[in-house]
Short mmCIF file of C-alpha atoms in Angstrom, two decimals:
data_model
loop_
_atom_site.label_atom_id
_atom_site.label_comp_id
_atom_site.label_asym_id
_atom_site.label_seq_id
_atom_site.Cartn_x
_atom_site.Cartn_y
_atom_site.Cartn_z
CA UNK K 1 30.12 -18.68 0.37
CA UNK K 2 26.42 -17.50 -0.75
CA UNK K 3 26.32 -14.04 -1.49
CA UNK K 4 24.34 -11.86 0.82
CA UNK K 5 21.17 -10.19 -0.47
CA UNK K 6 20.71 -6.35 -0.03
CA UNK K 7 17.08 -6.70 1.20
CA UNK K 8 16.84 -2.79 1.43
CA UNK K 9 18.48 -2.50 -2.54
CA UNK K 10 16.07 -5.30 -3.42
CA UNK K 11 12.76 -3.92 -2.13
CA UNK K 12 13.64 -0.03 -4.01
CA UNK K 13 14.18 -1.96 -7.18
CA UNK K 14 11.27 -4.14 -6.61
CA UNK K 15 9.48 -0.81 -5.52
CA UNK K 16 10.75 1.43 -8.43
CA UNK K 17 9.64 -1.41 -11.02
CA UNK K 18 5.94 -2.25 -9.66
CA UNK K 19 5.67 1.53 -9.51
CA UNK K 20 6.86 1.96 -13.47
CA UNK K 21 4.62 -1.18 -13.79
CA UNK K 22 1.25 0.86 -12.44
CA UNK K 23 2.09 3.77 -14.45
CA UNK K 24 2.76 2.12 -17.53
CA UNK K 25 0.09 -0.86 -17.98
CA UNK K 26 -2.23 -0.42 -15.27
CA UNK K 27 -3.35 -2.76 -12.16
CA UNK K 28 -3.99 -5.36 -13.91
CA UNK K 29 -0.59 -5.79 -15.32
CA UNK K 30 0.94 -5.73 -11.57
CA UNK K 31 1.43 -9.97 -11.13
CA UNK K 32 4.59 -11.16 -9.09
CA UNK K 33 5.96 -12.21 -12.93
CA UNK K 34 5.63 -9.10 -14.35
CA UNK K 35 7.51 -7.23 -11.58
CA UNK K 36 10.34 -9.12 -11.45
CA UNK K 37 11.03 -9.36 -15.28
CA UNK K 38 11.09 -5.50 -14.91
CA UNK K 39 13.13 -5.26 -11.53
CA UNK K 40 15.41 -7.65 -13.25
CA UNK K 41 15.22 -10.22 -10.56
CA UNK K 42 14.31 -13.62 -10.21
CA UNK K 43 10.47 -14.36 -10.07
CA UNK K 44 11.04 -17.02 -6.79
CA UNK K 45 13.04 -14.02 -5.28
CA UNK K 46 10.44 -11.52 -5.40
CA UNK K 47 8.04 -14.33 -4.35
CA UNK K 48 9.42 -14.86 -1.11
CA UNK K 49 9.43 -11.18 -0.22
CA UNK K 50 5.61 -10.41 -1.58
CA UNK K 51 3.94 -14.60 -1.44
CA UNK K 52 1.09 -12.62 -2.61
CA UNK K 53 -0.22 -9.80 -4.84
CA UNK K 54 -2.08 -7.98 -1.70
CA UNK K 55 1.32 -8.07 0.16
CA UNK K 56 2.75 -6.47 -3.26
CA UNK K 57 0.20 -4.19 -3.65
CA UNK K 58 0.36 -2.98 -0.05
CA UNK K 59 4.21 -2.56 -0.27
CA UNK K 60 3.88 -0.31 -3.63
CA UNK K 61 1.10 1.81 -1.24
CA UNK K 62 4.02 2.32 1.59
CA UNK K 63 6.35 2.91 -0.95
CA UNK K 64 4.97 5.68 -2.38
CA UNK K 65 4.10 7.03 0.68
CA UNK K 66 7.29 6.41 2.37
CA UNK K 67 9.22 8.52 -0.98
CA UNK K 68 6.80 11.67 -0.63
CA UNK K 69 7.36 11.20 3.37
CA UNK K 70 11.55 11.22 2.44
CA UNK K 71 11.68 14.11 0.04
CA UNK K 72 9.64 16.27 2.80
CA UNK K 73 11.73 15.60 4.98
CA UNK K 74 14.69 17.03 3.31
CA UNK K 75 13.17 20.50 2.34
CA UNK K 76 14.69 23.13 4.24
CA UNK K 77 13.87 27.11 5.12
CA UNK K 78 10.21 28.27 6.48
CA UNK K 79 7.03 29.86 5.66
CA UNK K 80 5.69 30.68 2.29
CA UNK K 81 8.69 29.18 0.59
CA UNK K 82 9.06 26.30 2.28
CA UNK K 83 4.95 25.66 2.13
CA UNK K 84 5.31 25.85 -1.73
CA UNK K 85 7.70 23.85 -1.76
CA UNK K 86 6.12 21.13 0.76
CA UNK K 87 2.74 21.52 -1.10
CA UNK K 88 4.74 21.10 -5.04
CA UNK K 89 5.58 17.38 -3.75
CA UNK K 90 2.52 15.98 -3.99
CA UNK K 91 1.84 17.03 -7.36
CA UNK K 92 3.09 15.21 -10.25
CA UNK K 93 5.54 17.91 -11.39
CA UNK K 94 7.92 15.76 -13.36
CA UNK K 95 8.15 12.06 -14.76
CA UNK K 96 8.87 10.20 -10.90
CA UNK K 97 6.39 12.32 -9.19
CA UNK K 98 3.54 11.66 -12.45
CA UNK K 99 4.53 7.82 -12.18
CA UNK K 100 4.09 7.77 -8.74
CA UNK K 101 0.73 9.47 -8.94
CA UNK K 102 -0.48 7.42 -11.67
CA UNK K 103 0.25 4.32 -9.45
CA UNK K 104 -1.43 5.46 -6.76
CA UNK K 105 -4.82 6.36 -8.53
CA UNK K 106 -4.63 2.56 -9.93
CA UNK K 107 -4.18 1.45 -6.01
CA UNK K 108 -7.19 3.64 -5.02
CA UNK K 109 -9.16 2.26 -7.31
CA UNK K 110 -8.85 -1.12 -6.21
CA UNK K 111 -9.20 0.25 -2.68
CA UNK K 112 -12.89 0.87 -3.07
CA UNK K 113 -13.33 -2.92 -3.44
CA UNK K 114 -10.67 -4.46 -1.34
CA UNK K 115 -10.56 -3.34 2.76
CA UNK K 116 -7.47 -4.96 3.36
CA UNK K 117 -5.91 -2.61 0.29
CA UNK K 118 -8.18 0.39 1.75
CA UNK K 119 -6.40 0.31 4.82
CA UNK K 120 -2.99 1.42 3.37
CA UNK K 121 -4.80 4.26 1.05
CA UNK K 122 -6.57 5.43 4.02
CA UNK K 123 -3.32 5.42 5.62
CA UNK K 124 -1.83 7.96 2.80
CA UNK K 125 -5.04 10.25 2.31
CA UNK K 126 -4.56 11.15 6.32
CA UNK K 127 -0.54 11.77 5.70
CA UNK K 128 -1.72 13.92 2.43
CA UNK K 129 -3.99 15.92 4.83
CA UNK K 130 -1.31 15.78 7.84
CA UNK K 131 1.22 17.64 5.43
CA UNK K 132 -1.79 20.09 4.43
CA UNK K 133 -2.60 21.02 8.09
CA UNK K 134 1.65 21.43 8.39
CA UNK K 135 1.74 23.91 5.59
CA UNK K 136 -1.29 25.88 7.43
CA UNK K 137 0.58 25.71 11.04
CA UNK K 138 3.75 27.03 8.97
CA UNK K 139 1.99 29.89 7.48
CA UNK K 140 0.54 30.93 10.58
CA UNK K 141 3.64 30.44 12.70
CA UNK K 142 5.52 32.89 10.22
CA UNK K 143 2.80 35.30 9.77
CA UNK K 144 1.43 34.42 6.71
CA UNK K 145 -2.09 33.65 7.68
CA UNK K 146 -4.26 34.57 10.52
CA UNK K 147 -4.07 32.77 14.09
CA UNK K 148 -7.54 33.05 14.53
CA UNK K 149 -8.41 30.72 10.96
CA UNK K 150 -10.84 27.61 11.54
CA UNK K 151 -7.58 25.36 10.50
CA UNK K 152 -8.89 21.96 10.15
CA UNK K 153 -11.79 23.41 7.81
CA UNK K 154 -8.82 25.05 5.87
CA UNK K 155 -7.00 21.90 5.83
CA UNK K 156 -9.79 20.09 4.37
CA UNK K 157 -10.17 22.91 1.61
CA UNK K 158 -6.63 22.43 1.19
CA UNK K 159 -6.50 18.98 -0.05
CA UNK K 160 -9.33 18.85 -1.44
CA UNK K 161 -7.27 21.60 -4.15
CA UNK K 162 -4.21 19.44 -4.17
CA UNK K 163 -6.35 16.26 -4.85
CA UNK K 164 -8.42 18.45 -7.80
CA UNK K 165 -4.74 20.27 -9.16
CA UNK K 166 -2.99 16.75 -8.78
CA UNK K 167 -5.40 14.87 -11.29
CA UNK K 168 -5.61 18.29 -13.49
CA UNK K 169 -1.86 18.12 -14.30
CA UNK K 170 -1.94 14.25 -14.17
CA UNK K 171 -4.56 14.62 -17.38
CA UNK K 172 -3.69 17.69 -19.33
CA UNK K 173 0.07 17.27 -19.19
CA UNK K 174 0.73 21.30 -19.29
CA UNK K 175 4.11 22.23 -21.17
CA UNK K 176 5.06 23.68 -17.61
CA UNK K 177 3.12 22.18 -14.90
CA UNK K 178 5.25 23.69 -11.73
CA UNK K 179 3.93 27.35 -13.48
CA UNK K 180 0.45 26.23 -13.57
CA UNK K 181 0.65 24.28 -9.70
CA UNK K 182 2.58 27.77 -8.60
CA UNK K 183 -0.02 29.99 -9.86
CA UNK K 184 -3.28 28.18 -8.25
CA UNK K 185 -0.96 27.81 -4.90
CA UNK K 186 -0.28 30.49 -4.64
CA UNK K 187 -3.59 32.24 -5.18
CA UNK K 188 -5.10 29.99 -2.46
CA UNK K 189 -2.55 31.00 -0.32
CA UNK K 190 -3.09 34.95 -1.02
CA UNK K 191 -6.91 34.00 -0.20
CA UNK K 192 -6.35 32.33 2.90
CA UNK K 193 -7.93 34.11 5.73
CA UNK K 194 -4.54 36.91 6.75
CA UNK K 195 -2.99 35.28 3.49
CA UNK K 196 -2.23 38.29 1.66
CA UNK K 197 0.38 39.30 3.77
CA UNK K 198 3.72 37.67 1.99
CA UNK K 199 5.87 36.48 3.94
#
């Protein structure tokens, strides 16, 4: 009797290694072959789940997306806590988080060229600034900033920190990088309009 394939255990692994793939060598290192010497699966496996590198690179897009989207999920408590905490997973705080980041700067890259590929990035930069515009609604729910803030111009100023902070720690490696991301979040959050109120 043929064994039956995990299709969910095969795509993390496939995931997890075109992700350390990115990280490590770059975009141009992503082929089918590559992948699934470091997934540790056959190449004709991982061939007929991704026939293509587009499909490949659109999955490793979702994926990343999809494990920032799962580790939200799971944070717990409310206002200024929880928004630092919401906030501190998009930033490449320790090795899975930098890997992940590092991958998706190779993605966006090849984005700029390839619409089909732009689609999916466009598809993350909106849930980046949907998670931005939930940390605002959180603070002002709880007190923390004022009601009467022009939100969607604060959201924008928002990620447009996290995108700047994000590629900061990405580069400069700091000996303690959730000190450094605490410090700047925190001061944007004491300058919000109503934000020095702590909550």
């Amino acid at each position: 009797m043929p064994r039956l394939i995990d299709h969910d255990e095969r795509d993390r692994q496939i995931g997890d290694a075109a992700i350390r793939v990115l990280a490590a060598e770059g975009l141009a290192a992503l082929s089918v072959r590559k992948v699934a010497d470091e997934a540790g699966i056959a190449t004709a496996s991982l061939r007929r789940a991704f026939p293509t590198q587009e499909a490949l690179r659109r999955f490793c897009v979702g994926r990343i997306r999809d494990d920032v989207a799962a580790r939200i999920a799971g944070l717990q408590g409310e206002g200024r806590p929880l928004v630092l905490r919401l906030l501190a997973e998009l930033l490449p705080l320790d090795d899975a988080r930098r890997r992940e980041l590092a991958a998706q700067l190779q993605l966006a890259v090849l984005a700029l060229t390839d619409p089909d590929l732009g689609d999916s990035v466009a598809q993350m930069h909106d849930a980046v600034h949907s998670v931005c515009a939930s940390a605002l609604h959180e603070l002002v729910r709880t007190g923390g900033m004022s009601p009467d803030a022009d939100l969607p111009r604060e959201a924008a100023r928002l990620h447009a920190l996290l995108d700047g902070l994000a590629l900061q720690l990405l580069s400069t490696r700091p000996a303690d990088p959730r000190q450094v991301a605490d410090a700047v979040l925190e001061h944007h959050i004491d300058a919000l309009p109503g934000g020095a109120a702590r909550m």
